[in-house]
């Protein structure tokens, strides 16, 4: 749904007796969102979102306040290669919340742009394109991020929506509608000073992206945007090619470099990731060099591109 014509919006608002200051703020919000991408549906408030989605406002408010009854179903899967945790928590939203999150995907997130090094989750992204970037390399560094979705807090998600042009309060409410708060190892206390004027929104634990929600993949990508920029600049500085497919990071270079060079670069990448709040899974962090199988995203396909990126 495109942003309304500002002149018509003002005229209609004045006919309905809306204050000019309110209309000015609304038009400014529309323009901020339009500057990101005119296809993003502009939303002004939680009540406006209720109108657009046909979901009762009080139910949306309960979801934001973490007071809705069982908005998620939880189950656990055993990890093939465990990191700090041996199981993976899957959080599936219920019918109403699922439809709301799909609306957010269809009307907002699908029109956003991840970093050029990211090859997952957004429209037109293909895993073989990430693998193809490393064809013919001599050295390959692979790093896996641990608890990728759960590392992205509701604060990071709110920043994503605010960067898309949405009002600050609504961005926080969007973050609450797309994250889950539950007491588990590693969960963060909620910094209650963020919205002291809204006691209904206080919650004991800060939310995180749920693995199993339709909004989580794209939001995780957008939350990684700054980290992708940092790693891309570092890779360019060290003569490396960088791609990321969700939580799988790959860096490669040619035979003009040696193991010591790649090892130094690995230490810098791990340092940057830790400073950014993302935890590498050291069990799945490897360097592959000449004479070894250098495989990206597990692809050994026999199509037009040989995904065995080295001999």
PDB file of C-alpha atoms in Angstrom, residues 128 130-138 241 252 294 296 305-310:
ATOM      1  CA  UNK A 128      24.540 -21.155  -5.227  1.00  0.00           C
ATOM      2  CA  UNK A 130      27.115 -17.334  -2.501  1.00  0.00           C
ATOM      3  CA  UNK A 131      29.062 -20.521  -3.302  1.00  0.00           C
ATOM      4  CA  UNK A 132      29.978 -19.233  -6.763  1.00  0.00           C
ATOM      5  CA  UNK A 133      31.728 -16.211  -5.227  1.00  0.00           C
ATOM      6  CA  UNK A 134      34.423 -18.561  -3.879  1.00  0.00           C
ATOM      7  CA  UNK A 135      35.032 -20.725  -6.945  1.00  0.00           C
ATOM      8  CA  UNK A 136      38.729 -21.206  -7.694  1.00  0.00           C
ATOM      9  CA  UNK A 137      39.938 -20.049  -4.286  1.00  0.00           C
ATOM     10  CA  UNK A 138      43.044 -21.488  -2.648  1.00  0.00           C
ATOM     11  CA  UNK A 241      36.038 -12.443  -0.616  1.00  0.00           C
ATOM     12  CA  UNK A 252      38.243 -16.919   0.646  1.00  0.00           C
ATOM     13  CA  UNK A 294      36.866 -26.476   0.069  1.00  0.00           C
ATOM     14  CA  UNK A 296      30.677 -23.769   0.606  1.00  0.00           C
ATOM     15  CA  UNK A 305      29.054 -24.221 -11.657  1.00  0.00           C
ATOM     16  CA  UNK A 306      31.294 -26.649  -9.817  1.00  0.00           C
ATOM     17  CA  UNK A 307      30.602 -25.890  -6.151  1.00  0.00           C
ATOM     18  CA  UNK A 308      33.818 -27.587  -5.100  1.00  0.00           C
ATOM     19  CA  UNK A 309      35.407 -24.201  -4.853  1.00  0.00           C
ATOM     20  CA  UNK A 310      38.944 -25.591  -4.885  1.00  0.00           C
TER      21      UNK A 310
END
